[in-house]
Coordinates of C-alpha atoms in Angstrom, one line a residue:
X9 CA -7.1 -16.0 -5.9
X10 CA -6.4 -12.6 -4.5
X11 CA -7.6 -9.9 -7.3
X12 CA -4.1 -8.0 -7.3
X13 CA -2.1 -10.9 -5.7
X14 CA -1.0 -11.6 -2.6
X15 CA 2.3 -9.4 -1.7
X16 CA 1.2 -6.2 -3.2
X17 CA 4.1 -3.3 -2.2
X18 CA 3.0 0.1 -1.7
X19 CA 5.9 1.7 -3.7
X20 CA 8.1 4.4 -3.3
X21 CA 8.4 7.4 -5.7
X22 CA 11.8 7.9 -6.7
X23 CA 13.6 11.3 -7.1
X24 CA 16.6 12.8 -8.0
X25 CA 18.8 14.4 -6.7
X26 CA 16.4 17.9 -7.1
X27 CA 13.7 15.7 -5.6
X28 CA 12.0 15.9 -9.5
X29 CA 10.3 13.0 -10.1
X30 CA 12.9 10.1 -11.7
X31 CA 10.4 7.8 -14.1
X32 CA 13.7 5.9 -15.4
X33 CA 14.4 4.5 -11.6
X34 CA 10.7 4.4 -11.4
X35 CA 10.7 1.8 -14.0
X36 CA 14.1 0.5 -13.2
X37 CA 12.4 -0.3 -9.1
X38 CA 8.9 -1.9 -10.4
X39 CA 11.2 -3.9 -12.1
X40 CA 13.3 -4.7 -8.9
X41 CA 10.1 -5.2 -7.0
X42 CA 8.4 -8.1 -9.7
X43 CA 11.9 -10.0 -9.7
X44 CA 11.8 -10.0 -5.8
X45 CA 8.6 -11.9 -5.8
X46 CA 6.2 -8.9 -5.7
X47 CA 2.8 -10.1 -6.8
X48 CA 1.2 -6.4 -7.6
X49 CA 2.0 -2.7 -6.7
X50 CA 0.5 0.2 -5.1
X51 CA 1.2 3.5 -7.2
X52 CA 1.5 7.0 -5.3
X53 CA 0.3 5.8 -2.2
X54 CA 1.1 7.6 1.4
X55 CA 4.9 6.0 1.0
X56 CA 4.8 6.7 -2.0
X57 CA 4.7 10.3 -1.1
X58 CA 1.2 11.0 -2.6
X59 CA 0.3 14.6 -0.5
X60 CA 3.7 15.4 -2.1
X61 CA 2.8 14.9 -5.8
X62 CA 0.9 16.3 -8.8
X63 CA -1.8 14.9 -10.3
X64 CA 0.5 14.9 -13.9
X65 CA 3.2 13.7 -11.8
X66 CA 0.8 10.7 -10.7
X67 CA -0.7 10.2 -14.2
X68 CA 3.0 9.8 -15.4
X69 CA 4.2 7.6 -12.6
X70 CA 1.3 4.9 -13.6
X71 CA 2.3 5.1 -17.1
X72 CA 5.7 4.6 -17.0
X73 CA 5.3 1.7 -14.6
X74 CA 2.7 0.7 -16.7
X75 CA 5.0 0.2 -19.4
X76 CA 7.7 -1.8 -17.2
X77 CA 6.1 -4.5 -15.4
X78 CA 3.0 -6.4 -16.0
X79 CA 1.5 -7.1 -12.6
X80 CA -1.6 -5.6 -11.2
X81 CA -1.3 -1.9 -10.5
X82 CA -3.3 -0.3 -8.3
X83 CA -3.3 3.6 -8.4
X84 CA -3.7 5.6 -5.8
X85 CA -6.2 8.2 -6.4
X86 CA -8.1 8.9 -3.0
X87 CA -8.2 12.9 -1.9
X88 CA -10.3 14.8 0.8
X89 CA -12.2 16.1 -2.1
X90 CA -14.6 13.7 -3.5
X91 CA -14.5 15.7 -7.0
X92 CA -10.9 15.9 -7.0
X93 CA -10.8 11.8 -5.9
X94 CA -13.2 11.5 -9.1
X95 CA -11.6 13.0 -11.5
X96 CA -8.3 11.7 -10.8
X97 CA -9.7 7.9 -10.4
X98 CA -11.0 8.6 -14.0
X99 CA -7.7 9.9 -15.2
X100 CA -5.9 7.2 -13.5
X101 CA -8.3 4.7 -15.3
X102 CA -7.3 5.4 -19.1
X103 CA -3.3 4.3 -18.3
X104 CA -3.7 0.8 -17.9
X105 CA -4.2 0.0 -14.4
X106 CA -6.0 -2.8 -12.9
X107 CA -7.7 -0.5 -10.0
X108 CA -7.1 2.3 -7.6
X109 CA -6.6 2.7 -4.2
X110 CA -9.0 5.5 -2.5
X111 CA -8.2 6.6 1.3
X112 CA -11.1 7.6 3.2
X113 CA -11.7 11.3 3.4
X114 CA -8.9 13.1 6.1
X115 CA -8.6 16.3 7.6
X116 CA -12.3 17.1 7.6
X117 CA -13.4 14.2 9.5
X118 CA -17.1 13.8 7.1
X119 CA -19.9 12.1 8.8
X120 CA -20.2 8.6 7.6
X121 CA -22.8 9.7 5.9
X122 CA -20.8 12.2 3.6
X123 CA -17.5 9.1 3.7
X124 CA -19.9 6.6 2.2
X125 CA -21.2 9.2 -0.3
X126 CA -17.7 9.8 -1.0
X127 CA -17.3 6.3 -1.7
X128 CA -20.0 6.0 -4.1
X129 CA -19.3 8.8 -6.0
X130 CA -15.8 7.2 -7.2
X131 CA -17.9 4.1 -8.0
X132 CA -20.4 6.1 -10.2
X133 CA -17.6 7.3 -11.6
X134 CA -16.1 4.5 -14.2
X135 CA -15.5 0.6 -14.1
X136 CA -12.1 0.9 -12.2
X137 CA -12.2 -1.8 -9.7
X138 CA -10.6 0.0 -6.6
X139 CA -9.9 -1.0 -3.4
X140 CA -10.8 1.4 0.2
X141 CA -8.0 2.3 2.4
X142 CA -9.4 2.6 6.0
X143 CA -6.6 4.2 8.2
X144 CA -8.2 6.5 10.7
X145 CA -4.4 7.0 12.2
X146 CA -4.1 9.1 9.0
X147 CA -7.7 10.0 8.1
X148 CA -9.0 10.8 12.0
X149 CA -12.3 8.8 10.8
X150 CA -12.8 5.0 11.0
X151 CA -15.4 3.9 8.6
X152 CA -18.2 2.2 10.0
X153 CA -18.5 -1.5 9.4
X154 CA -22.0 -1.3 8.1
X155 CA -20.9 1.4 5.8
X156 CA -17.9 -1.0 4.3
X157 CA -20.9 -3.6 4.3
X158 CA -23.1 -1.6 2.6
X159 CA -20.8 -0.4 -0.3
X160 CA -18.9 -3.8 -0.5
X161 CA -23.0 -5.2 -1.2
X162 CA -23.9 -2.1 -3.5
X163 CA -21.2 -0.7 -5.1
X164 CA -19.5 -3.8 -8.0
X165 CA -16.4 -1.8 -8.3
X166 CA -15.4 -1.4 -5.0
X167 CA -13.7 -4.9 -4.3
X168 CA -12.0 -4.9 -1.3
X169 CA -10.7 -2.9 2.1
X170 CA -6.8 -2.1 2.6
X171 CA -7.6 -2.4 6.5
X172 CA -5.2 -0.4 8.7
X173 CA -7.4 0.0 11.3
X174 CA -5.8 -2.7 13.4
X175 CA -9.3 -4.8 14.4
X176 CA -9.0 -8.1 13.8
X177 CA -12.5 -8.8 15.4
X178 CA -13.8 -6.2 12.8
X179 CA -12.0 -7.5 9.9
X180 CA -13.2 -10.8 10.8
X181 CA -16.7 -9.5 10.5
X182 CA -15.8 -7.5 7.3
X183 CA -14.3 -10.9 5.6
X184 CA -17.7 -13.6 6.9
X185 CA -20.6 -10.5 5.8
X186 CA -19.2 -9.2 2.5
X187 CA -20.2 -11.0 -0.4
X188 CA -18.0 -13.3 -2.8
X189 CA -15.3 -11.9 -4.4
X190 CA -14.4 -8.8 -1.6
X191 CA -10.8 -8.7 -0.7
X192 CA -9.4 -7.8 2.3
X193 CA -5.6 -6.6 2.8
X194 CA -3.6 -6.2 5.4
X195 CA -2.9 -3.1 5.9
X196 CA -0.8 -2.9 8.5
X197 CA 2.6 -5.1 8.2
X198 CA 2.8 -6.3 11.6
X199 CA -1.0 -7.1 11.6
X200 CA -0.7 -9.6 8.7
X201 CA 0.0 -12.7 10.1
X202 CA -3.2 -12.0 12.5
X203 CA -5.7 -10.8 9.5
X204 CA -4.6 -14.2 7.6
X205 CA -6.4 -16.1 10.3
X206 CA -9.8 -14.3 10.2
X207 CA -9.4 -13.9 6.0
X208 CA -7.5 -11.7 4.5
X209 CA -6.2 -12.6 1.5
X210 CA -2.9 -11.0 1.6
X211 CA -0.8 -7.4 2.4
X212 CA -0.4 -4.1 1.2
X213 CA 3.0 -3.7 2.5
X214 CA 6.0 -1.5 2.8
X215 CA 8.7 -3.5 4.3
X216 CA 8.2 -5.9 1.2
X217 CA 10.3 -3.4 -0.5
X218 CA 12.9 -5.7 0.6
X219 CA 10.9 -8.8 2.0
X220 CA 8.7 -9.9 -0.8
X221 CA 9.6 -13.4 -0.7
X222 CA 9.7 -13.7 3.1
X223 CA 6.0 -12.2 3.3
X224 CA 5.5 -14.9 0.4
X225 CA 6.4 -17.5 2.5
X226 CA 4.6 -17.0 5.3
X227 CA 1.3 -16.3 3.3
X228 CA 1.6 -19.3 1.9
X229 CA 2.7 -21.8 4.7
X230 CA -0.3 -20.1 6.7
X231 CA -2.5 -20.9 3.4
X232 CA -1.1 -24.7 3.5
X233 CA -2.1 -25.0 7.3
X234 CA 1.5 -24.6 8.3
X235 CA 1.0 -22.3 10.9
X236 CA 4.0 -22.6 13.1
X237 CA 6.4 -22.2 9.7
X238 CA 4.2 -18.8 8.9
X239 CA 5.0 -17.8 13.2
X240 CA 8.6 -19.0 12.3
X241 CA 8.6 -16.4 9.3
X242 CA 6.7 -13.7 10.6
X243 CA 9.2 -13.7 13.9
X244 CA 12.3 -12.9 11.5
X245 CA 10.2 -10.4 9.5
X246 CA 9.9 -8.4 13.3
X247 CA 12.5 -6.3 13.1
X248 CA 12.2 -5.3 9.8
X249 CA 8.5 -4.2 10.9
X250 CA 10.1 -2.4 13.8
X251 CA 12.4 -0.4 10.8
X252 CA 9.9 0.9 9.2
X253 CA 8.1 2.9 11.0
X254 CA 9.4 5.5 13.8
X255 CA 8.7 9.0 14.3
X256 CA 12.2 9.9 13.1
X257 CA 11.9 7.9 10.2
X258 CA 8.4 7.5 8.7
X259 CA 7.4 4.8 5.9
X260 CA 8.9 6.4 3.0
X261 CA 12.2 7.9 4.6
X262 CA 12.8 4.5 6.0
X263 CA 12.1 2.7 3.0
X264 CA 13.9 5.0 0.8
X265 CA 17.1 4.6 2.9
X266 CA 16.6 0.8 3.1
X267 CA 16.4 0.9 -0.7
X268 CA 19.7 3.3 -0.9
X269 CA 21.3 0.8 1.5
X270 CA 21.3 -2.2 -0.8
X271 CA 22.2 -0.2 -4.3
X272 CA 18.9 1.3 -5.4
X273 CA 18.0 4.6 -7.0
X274 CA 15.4 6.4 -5.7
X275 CA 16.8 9.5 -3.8
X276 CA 15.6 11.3 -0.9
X277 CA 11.5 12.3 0.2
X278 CA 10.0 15.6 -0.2
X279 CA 9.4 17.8 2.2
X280 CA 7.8 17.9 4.5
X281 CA 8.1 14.1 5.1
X282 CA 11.7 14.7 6.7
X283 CA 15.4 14.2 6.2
X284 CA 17.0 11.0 7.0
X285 CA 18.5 10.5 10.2
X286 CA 22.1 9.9 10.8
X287 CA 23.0 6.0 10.5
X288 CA 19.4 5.5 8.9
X289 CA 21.3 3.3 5.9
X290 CA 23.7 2.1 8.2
X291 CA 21.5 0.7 10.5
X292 CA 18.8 -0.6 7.2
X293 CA 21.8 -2.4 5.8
X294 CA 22.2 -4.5 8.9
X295 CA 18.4 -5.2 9.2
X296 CA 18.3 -6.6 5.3
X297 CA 21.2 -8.6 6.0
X298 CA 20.0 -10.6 9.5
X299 CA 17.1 -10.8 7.4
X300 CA 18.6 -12.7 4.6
X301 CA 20.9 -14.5 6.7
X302 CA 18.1 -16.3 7.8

């Protein structure tokens, strides 16, 4: 059984309409999310505008949620700054979430020495179980394989890989060399059908915002051996992959307009993220609805 389930969405934060930081929708979404078959959630990740946010504003967000749903929350707590990744893991850990999620180092591009000292430090840290994020499209580093190894052997708190790296061969190597218990996520939406077959044990994902169930499905008819029901489920989830993510229209704008689309509150993104383009709901609405139609 996956530690934080299975269809884990990496949440939006929702603003008003003076892009401060709404905690009632907050709730009233985690909410939303649970009822649409959402097994866990991801809390001030990078769609849920976490560059964009203060580490009160962060502390807040996992509270409040914390109070309205009682799935797994994972918190995202990762920085550039090992200190800064520390003390806000620690933080993070005294409001009642099941673990954090801690991006590799970005901007500076560390050695893999100084990432897997990084890495350490947050496990030396408290008990928080938490969970890697390996995106090098974001970070500009991969993390070394024997690294991941080496911490997933070393470190007890570190648990599992969100793996956007989009390697299957190395994921595959990841899930038969880590010991019991190490959990690796998809990442990548698109990818998840193909990390289910060398091991993964479900997805961090975004377009789950409105396909929970649909990503449910397919996990478990690839689970059951069913493989051509989970290709027959993954083909219909395509185009909602394709939605979310453009240049014009990055995670959070596109999942934020998706969200507007059928009747949610959660306002607009920060700057600098970007406004939403013309026809964005227009043109969300009609992807929900092939969607459901089946």
């Amino acid at each position: 059984m996956a530690r934080f389930g299975e269809v884990v969405v990496a949440m939006v934060t929702p603003f008003d309409d003076d892009l401060a930081l709404d905690l009632d929708a907050a709730r009233d979404l985690a909410r939303w999310l649970v009822e649409q078959g959402a097994d866990g959630l991801v809390l001030a990740g990078t769609t849920g505008e976490a560059p964009t946010l203060s580490d009160e504003e962060k502390l807040d967000l996992f509270r409040a949620v914390r109070e309205a749903v009682d799935v797994p929350l994972v918190a995202g707590t990762g920085s550039f700054d090992t200190a800064h990744t520390v003390e806000l893991t620690r933080a993070a850990a005294a409001t009642g979430v099941e673990g954090a999620l801690v991006v590799s180092p970005y901007y500076s591009k560390p050695s893999q020495a100084g990432i897997e000292a990084h890495f350490r430090a947050v496990g030396d840290a408290c008990d928080l179980p938490f969970l890697i994020y390996d995106v090098p499209g974001r970070t500009g580093r991969r993390i070394d394989t024997d690294v991941i190894l080496r911490l997933a052997h070393e470190v007890p708190t570190m648990v599992g890989i969100k793996d956007a790296t989009g390697d299957p061969g190395a994921s595959a190597r990841l899930v038969a060399e880590a010991p019991s218990g190490f959990d690796l996520y998809s990442g990548d939406d698109a990818l998840t059908l193909p990390l289910l077959a060398v091991g993964a044990v479900g997805v961090v994902g975004v377009a789950a915002h409105w396909s929970a169930a649909e990503h449910a499905q397919m996990i478990s008819a690839f689970t059951k051996g069913d493989v051509d029901e989970a290709r027959h489920v993954n083909a219909r989830l395509l185009e909602s992959y394709d939605f979310e993510v453009s240049p014009e229209a990055p995670h959070a704008v596109s999942t934020k307009a998706m969200l507007r689309a059928i009747g949610l509150r959660v306002g607009q993104c920060r700057p600098p993220i970007g406004p939403t383009p013309d026809g964005l709901e227009a043109r969300a609405r009609a992807v929900h609805d092939r969607l459901k139609a089946g």
